[in-house]
Coordinates of C-alpha atoms and ligand atoms in Angstrom, one line a residue:
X1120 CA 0.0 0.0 0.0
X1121 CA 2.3 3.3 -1.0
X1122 CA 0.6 6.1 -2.0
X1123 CA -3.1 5.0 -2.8
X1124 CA -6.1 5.3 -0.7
X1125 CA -7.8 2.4 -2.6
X1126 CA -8.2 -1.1 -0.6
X1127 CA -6.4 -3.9 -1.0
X1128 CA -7.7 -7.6 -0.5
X1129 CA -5.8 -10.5 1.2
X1130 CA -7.1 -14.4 0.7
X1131 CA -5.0 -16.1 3.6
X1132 CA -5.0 -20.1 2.8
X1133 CA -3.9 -21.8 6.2
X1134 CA -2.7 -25.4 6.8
X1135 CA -2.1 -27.4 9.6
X1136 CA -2.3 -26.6 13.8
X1137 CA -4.5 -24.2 15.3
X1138 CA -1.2 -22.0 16.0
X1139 CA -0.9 -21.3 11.7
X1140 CA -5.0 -20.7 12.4
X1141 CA -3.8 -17.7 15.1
X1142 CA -0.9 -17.0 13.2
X1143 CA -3.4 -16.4 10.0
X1144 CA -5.1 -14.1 12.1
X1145 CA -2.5 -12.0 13.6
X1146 CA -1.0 -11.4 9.8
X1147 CA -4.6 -10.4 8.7
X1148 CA -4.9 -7.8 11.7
X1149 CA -1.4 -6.2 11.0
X1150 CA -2.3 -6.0 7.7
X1151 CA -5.8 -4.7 8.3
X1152 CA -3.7 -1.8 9.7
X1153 CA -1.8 -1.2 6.7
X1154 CA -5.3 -1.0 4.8
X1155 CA -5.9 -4.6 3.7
X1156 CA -9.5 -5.9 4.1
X1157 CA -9.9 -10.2 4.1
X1158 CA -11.5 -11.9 1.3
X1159 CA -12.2 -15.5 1.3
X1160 CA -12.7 -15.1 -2.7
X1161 CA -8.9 -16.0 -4.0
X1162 CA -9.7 -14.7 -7.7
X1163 CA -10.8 -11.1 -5.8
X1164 CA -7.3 -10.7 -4.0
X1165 CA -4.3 -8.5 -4.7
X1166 CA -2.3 -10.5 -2.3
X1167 CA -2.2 -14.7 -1.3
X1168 CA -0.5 -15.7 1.5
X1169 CA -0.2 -19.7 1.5
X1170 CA 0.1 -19.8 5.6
X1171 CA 2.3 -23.8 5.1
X1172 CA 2.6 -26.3 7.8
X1173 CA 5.7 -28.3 7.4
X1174 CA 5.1 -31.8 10.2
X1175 CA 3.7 -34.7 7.5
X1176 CA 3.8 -36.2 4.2
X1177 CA 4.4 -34.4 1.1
X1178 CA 3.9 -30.9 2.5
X1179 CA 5.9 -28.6 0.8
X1180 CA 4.6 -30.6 -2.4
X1181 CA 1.4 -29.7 -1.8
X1182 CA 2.5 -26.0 -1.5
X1183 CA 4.2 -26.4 -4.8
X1184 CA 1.2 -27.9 -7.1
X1185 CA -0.9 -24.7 -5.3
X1186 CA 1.5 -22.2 -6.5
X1187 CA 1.3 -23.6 -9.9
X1188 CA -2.9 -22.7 -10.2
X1189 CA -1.7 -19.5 -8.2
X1190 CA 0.7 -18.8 -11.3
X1191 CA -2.2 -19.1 -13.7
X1192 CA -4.0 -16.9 -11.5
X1193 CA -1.5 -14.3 -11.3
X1194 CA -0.8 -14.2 -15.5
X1195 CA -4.8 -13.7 -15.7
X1196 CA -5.2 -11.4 -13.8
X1197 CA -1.6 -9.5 -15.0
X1198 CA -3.4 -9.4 -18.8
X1199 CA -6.3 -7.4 -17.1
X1200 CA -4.0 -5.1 -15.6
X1201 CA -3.9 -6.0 -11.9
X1202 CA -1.0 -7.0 -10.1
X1203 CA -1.4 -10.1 -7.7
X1204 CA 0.9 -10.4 -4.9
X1205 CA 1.9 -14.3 -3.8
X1206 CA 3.5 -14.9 -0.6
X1207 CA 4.2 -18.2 1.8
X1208 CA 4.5 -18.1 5.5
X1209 CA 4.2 -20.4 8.2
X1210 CA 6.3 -23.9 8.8
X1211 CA 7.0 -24.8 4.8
X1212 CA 8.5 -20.9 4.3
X1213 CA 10.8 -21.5 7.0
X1214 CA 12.5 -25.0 6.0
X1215 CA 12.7 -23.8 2.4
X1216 CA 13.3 -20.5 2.8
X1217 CA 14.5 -18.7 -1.1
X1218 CA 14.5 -22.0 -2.6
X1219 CA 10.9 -21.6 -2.7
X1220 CA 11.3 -18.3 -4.7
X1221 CA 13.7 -20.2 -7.2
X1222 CA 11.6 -23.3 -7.8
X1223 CA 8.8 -20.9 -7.8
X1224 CA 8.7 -17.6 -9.7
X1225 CA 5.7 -17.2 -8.7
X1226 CA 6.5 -16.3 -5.4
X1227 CA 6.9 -12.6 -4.2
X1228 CA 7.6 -13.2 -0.7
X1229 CA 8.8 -16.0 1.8
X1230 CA 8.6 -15.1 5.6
X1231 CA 8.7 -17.7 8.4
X1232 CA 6.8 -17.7 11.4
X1233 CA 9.0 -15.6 13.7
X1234 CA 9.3 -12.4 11.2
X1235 CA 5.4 -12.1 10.8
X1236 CA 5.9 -8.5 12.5
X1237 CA 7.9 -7.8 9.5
X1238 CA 4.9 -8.4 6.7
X1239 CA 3.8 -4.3 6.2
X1240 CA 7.4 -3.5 5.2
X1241 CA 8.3 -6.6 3.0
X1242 CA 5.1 -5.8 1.5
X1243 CA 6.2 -2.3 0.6
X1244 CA 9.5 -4.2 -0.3
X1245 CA 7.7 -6.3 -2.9
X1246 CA 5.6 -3.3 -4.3
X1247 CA 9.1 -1.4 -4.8
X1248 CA 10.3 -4.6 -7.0
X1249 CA 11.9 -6.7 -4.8
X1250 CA 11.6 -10.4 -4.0
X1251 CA 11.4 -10.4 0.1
X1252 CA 12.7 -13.5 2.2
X1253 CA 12.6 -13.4 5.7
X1254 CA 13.6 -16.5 7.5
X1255 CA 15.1 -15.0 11.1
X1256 CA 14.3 -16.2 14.7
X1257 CA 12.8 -13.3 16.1
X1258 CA 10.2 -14.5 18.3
X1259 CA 9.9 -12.0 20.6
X1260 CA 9.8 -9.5 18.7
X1261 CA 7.2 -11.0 16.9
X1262 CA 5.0 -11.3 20.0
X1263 CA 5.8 -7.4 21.0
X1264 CA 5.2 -6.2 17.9
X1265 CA 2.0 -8.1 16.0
X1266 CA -0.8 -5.7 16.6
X1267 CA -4.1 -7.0 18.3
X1268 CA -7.5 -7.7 16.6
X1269 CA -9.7 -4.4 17.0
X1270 CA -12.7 -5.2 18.9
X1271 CA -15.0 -5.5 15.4
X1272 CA -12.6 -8.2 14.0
X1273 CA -12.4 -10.1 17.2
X1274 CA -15.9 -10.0 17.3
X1275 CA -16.7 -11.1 13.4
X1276 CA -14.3 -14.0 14.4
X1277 CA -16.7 -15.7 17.1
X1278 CA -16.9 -16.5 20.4
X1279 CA -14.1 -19.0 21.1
X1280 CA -10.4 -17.9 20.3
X1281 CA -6.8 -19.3 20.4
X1282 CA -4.7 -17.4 22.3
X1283 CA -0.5 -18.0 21.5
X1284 CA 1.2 -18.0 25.2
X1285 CA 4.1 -20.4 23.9
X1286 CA 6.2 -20.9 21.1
X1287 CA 8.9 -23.0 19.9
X1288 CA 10.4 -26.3 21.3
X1289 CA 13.0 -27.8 23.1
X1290 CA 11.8 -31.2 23.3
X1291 CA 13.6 -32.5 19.9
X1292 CA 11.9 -35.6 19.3
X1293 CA 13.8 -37.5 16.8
X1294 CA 10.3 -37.3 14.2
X1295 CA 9.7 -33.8 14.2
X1296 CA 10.7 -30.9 12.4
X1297 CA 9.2 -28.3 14.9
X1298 CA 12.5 -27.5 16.5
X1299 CA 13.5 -26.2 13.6
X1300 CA 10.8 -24.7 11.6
X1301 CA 9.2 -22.6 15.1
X1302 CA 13.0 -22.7 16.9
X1303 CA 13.5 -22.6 20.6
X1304 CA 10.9 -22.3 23.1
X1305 CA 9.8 -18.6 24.2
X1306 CA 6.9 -17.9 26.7
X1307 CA 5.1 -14.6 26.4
X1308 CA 5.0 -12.5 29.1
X1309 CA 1.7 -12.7 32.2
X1310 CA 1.0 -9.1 31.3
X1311 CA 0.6 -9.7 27.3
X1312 CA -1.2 -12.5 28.3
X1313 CA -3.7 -11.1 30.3
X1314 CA -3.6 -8.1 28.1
X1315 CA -5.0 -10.0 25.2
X1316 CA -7.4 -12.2 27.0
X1317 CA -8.6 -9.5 28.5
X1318 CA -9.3 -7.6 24.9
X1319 CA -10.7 -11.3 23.7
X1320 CA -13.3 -11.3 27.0
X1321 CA -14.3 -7.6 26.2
X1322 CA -15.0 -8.1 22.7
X1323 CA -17.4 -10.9 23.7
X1324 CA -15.3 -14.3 23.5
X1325 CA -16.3 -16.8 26.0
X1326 CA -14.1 -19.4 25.3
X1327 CA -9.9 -19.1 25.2
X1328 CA -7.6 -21.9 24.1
X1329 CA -4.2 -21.5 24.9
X1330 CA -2.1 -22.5 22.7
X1331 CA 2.1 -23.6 22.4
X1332 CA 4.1 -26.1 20.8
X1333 CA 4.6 -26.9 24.2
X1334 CA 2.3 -25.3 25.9
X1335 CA 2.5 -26.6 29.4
X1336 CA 6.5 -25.7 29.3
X1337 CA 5.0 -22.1 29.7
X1338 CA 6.9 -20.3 32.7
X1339 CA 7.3 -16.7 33.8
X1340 CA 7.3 -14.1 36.0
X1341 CA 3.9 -14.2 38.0
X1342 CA 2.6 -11.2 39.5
X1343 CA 2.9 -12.7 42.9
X1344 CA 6.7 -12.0 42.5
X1345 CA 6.9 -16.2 42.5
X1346 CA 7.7 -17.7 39.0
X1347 CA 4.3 -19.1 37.1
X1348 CA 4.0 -22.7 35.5
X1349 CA 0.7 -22.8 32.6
X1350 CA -1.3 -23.4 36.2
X1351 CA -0.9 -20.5 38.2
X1352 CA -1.3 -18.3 34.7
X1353 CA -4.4 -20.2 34.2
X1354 CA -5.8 -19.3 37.5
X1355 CA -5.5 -15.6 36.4
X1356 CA -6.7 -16.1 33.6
X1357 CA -9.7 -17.2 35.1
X1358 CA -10.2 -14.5 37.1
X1359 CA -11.1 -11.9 33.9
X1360 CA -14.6 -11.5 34.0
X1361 CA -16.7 -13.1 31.2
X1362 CA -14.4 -15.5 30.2
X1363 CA -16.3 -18.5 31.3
X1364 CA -14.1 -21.6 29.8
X1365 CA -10.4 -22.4 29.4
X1366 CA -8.3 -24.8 27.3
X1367 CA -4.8 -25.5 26.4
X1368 CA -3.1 -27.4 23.7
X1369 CA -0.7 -29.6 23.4
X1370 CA 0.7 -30.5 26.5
X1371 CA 4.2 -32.9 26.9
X1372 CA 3.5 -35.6 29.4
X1373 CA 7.3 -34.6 31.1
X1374 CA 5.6 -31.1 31.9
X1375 CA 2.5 -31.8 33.3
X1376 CA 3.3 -30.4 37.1
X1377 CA 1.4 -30.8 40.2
X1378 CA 0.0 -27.2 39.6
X1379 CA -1.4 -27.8 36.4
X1380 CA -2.8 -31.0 37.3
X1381 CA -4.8 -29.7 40.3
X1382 CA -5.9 -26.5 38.5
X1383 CA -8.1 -29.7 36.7
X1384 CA -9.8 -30.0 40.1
X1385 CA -9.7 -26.7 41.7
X1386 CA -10.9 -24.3 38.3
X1387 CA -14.1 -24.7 37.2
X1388 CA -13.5 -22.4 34.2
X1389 CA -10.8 -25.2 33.2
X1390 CA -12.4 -27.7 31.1
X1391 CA -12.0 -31.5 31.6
X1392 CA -10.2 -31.8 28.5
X1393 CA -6.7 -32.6 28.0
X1394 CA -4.9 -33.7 24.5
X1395 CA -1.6 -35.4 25.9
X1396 CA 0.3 -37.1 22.7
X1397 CA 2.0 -40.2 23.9
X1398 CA 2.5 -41.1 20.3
X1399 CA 3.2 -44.7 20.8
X1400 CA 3.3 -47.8 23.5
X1401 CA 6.4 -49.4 23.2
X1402 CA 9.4 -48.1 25.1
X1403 CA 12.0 -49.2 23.0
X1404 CA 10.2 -46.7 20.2
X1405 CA 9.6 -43.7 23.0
X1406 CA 13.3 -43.6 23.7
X1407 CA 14.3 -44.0 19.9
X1408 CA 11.7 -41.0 19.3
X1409 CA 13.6 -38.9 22.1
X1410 CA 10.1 -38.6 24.1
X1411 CA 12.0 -38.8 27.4
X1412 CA 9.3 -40.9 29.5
X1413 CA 8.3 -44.4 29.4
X1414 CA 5.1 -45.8 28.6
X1415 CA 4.7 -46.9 32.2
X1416 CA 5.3 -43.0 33.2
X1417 CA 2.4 -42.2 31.0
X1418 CA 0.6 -44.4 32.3
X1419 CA 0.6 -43.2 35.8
X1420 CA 0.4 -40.1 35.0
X1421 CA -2.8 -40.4 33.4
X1422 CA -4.2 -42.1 36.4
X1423 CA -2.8 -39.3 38.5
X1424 CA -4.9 -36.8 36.2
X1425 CA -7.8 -39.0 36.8
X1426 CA -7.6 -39.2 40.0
X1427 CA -7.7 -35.6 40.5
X1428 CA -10.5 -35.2 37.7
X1429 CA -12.1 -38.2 37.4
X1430 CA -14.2 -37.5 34.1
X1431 CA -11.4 -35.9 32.2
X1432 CA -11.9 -36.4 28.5
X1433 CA -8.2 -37.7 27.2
X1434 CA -6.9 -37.4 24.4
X1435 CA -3.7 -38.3 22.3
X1436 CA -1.1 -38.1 19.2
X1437 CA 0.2 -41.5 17.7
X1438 CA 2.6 -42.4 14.9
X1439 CA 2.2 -45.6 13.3
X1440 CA 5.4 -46.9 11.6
X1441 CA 8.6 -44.9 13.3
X1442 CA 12.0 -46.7 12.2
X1443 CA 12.4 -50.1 13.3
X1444 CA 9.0 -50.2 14.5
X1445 CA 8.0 -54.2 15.0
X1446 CA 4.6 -55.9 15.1
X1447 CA 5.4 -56.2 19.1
X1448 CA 6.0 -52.4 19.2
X1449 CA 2.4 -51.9 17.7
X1450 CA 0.8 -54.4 19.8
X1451 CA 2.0 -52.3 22.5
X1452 CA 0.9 -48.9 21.1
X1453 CA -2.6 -50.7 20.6
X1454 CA -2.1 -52.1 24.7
X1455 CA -1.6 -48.9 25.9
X1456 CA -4.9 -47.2 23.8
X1457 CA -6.5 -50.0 25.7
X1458 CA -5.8 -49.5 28.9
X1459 CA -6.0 -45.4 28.7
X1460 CA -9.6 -45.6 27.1
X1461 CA -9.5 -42.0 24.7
X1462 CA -12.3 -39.7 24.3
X1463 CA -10.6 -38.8 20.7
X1464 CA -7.3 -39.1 19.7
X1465 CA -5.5 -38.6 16.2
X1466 CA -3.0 -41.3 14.6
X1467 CA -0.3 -40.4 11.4
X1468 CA 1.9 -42.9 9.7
X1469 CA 5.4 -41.6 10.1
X1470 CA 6.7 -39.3 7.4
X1471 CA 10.5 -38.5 7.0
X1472 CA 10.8 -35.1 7.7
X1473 CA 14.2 -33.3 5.7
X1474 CA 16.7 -32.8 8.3
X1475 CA 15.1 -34.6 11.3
X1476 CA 17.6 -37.1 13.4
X1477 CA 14.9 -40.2 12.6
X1478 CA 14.8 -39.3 8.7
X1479 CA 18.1 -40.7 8.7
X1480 CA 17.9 -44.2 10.6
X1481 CA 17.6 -47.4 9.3
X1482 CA 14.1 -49.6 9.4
X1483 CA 11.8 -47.7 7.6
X1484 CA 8.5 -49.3 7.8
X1485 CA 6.6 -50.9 4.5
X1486 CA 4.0 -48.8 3.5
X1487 CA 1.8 -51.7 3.2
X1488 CA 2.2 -52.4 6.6
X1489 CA 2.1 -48.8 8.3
X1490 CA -1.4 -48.6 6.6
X1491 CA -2.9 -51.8 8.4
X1492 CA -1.2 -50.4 11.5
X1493 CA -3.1 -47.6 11.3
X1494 CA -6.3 -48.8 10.0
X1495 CA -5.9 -51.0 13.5
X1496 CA -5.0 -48.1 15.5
X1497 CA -8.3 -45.8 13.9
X1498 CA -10.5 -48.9 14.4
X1499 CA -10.1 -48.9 18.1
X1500 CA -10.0 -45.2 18.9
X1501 CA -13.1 -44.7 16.7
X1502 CA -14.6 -47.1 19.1
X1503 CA -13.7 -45.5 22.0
X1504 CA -14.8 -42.1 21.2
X1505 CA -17.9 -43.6 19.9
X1506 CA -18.4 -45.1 23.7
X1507 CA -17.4 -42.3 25.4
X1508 CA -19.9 -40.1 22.9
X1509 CA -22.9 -42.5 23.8
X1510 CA -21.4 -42.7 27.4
X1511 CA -23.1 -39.0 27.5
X1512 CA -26.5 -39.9 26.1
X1513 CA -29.3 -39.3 29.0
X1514 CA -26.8 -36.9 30.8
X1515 CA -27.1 -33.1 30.7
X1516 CA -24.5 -31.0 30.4
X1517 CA -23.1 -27.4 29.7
X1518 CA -22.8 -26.6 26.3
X1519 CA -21.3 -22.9 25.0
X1520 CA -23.1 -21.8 21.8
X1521 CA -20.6 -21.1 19.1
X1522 CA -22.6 -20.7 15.5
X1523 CA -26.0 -21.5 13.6
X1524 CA -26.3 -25.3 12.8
X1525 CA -26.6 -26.7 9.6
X1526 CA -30.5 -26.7 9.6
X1527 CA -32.0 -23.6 9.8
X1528 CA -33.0 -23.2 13.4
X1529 CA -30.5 -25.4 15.1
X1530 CA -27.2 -24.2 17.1
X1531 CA -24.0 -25.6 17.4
X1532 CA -21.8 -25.7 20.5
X1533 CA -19.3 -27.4 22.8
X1534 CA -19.8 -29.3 25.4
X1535 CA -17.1 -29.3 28.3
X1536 CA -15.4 -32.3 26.9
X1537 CA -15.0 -30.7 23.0
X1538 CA -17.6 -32.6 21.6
X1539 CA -20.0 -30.6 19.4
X1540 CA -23.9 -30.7 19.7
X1541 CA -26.6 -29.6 18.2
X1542 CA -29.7 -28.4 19.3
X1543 CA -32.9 -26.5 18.3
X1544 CA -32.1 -22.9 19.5
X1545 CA -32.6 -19.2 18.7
X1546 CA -29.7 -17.8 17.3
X1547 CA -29.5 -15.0 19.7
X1548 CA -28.6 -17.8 22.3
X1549 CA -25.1 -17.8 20.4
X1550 CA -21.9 -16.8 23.3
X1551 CA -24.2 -17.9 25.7
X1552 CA -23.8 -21.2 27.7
X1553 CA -27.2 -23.6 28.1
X1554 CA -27.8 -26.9 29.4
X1555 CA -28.5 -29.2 27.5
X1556 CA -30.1 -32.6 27.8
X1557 CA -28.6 -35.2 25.5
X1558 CA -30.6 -37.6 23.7
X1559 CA -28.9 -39.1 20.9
X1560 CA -25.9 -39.9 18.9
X1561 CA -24.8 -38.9 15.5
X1562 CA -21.5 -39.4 13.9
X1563 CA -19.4 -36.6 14.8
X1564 CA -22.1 -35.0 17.1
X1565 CA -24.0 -35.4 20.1
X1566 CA -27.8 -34.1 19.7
X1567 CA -29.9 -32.3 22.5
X1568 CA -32.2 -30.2 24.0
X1569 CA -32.2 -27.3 26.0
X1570 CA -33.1 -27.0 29.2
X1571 CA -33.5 -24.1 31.5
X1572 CA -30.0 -21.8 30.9
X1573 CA -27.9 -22.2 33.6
X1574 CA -27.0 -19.1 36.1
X1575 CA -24.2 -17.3 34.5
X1576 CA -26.6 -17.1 30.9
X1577 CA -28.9 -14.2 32.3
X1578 CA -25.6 -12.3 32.9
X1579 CA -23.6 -13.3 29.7
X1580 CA -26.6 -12.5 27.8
X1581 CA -27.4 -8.7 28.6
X1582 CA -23.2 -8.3 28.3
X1583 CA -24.2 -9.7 24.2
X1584 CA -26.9 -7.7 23.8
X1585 CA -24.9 -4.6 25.0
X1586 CA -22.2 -5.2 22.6
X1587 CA -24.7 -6.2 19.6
Ligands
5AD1279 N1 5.5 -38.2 10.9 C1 4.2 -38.4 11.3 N2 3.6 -37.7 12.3 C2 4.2 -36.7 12.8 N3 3.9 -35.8 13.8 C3 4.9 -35.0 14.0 N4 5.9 -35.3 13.2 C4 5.6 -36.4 12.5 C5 6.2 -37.1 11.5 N5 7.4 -36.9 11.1 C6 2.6 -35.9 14.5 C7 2.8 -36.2 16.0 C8 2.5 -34.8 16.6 C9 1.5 -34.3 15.7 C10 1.2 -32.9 15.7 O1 1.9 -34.7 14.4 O2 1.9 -37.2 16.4 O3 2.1 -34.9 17.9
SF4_1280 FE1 7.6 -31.9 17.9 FE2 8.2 -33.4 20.1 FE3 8.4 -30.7 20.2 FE4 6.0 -31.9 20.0 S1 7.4 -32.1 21.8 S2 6.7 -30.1 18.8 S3 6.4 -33.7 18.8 S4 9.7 -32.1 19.0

């Protein structure tokens, strides 16, 4: 934007974890400030951002056939006179860096995840004729300088939000190419924490998810003078009014403290909900992965968390196929699902990521055989969540009201333990919490009926209307 009043348009495509989701955002907000409206209409845009996740399969391949339709788009829209501006961030941006902008022409402009402050002025780079990179490590500077949402886009964006406390990791697991696309781990600051959920609460959002690579590594400087773990922040957190539910994703089982554990007894904003990867069963595999516990450790662990919070919904990470992974290895991935019982859980077969320690190794898995694996593995947590889902059925619980259902006249929500339901509701019950008896099944969704609201809805309600 130099020079011209007129608006610009942005189409942001985002793959992969909720953190490229928040990530998407805060790029749209700083460049809402430098007079760039959203589009979700790609052929309407003066500027793509491909927003890549780097952790599976052929990512950066996928990236590649996309930039190839963006090229056609770019030449059609160059014959009509407009210019189209094409840029990748996010995971693929950072492992690639310029050799994205040689294999692809295409490209304007490469920034990795840490340099997203930097976007306005590589944008004015690009409109002075340059080809921009920006691969450094700068996250804190990224998290000082990204501006927040305004209250009107916060607002457009619902009532639940992600909220980045953590970045980076430490962990090196021998799969994963985190370490190195989102570098070491930095925690944000209490203040800028609070700061922002505070800004999410006024504009309306009821629900928060916190959200790190590792986000119960979180540490800093609590107001108390003492230093903070992720349980003592959540506590504060807790404490801003109108933020009624808390989550936090993805946890390490080596950092799950005593704090954090009894925050799942003691908070009732806290939501019984915890997605723990183990990522598989067999210890021989956990140590070759670098996951620094045993299975056994797990184990107890999760019947610590249970015994604190008995009807925590658990939930998990597991690769199928790691290097020199045997038949007994499985079996003991498909043991330990077993014994832990999931309320959801997501399962991969292992991909060789460039550049990771286990890309490397000897072993490598037949294809054929990492895809019975995991049709095994999907079998059984598919009928676990299915049994904890029906497990539900004749209950009642709390359920926040996120967005109009499919039908016309239902709503869609959460319950506590993520699962969504649907209900027949006015759509002015949306941000509010109801309770809601369940009466049946379906096959990603539990279905309902509302009862009376519970207290808190009188209150939350006349705080929607005043901000309608
Ligand atoms: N191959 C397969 N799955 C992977 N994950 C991370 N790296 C790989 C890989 N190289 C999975 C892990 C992780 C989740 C986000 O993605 O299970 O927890
Ligand atoms: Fe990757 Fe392991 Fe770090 Fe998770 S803990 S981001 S799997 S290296």
């Amino acid at each position: 934007m130099t020079g011209t009043q007129e608006k610009k348009r942005v189409f942001i495509k985002t793959y992969g974890c909720q953190m490229n989701v928040y990530d998407s955002d805060r790029m749209a907000d700083a460049l809402a400030s430098d007079g760039y409206e959203a589009t979700d209409k790609v052929d309407d845009a003066d500027l793509v951002l491909l927003n890549t996740c780097h952790i599976r399969e052929k990512a950066a391949e996928k990236v590649y056939s996309e930039l190839g339709r963006l090229r056609v788009m770019k030449e059609e829209a160059a014959r009509s006179g407009r210019a189209v501006t094409i840029g990748v961030t996010g995971c693929v941006a950072q492992a690639e860096g310029a050799e994205i902008a040689r294999r692809a022409p295409v490209v304007d402009l490469v920034v990795g995840p840490q340099s997203y402050q930097h976007l306005p002025q590589l944008l004015r780079d690009v409109a002075g004729g340059k080809r921009a990179v920006e691969t450094e490590f700068a996250l804190a500077e990224k998290f000082e300088r990204l501006p927040a949402a305004t209250r009107e886009r916060t607002r457009a964006r619902g009532v639940t939000a992600f909220l980045t406390i953590q970045e980076g990791c430490d962990k090196f697991c021998t799969f994963c190419v985190v370490p190195y696309t989102r570098g070491a781990e930095v925690s944000r600051p209490v203040a800028r924490i609070v700061e922002e959920a505070q800004r999410l609460a006024d504009a309306g959002v009821r629900e928060v998810t916190l959200l790190g690579q590792n986000v119960n590594a979180w540490h800093g400087a609590g107001t108390d003078g003492r230093e903070w773990g992720l349980g003592e922040l959540l506590f504060r957190l807790a404490e801003i009014p109108g933020l009624d539910r808390l989550r936090y994703t993805t946890s390490h089982p080596r950092d799950m403290d005593d704090a954090l554990i009894a925050a799942h007894r003691d908070l009732p904003a806290l939501m019984p909900y915890l997605h723990l990867p183990v990522q598989a069963g067999s210890d021989r595999i956990l140590t070759a992965m670098n996951r620094k516990h045993k299975a056994d450790d797990y184990l107890r662990l999760v019947d610590r968390i249970r015994a604190t919070r008995s009807d925590i919904a658990l939930s998990s990470d597991f690769i199928v196929g790691f290097p020199g992974e045997t038949d007994e290895d499985f079996e003991a991935t498909m043991r330990l699902v077993e014994t832990v019982g999931y309320a959801a859980a997501y399962s991969f077969k292992y991909s060789a990521r460039p550049g990771t320690p286990a890309a490397g190794r000897d072993g490598h898995v037949d294809e054929r055989v990492m895809s019975e694996r995991l049709q095994r593995l999907q079998a059984l947590i598919l009928d676990q969540q299915t049994a904890f889902n029906r497990s539900r059925v004749g209950t009642e619980m709390d359920v926040l009201f996120e967005k109009a259902g499919r039908r016309p006249g239902q709503l869609m929500g959460r319950s506590p333990y993520l699962q969504a339901v649907l209900v027949d509701g006015d759509e002015s019950r949306i941000g509010t919490i109801g309770r809601v008896s369940i009466t049946g099944l379906g096959s990603n969704s539990l279905f309902g009926t509302l009862a009376e609201p519970v207290g808190r809805t009188a209150a939350i309600s006349s705080t929607v209307e005043a901000i309608t």
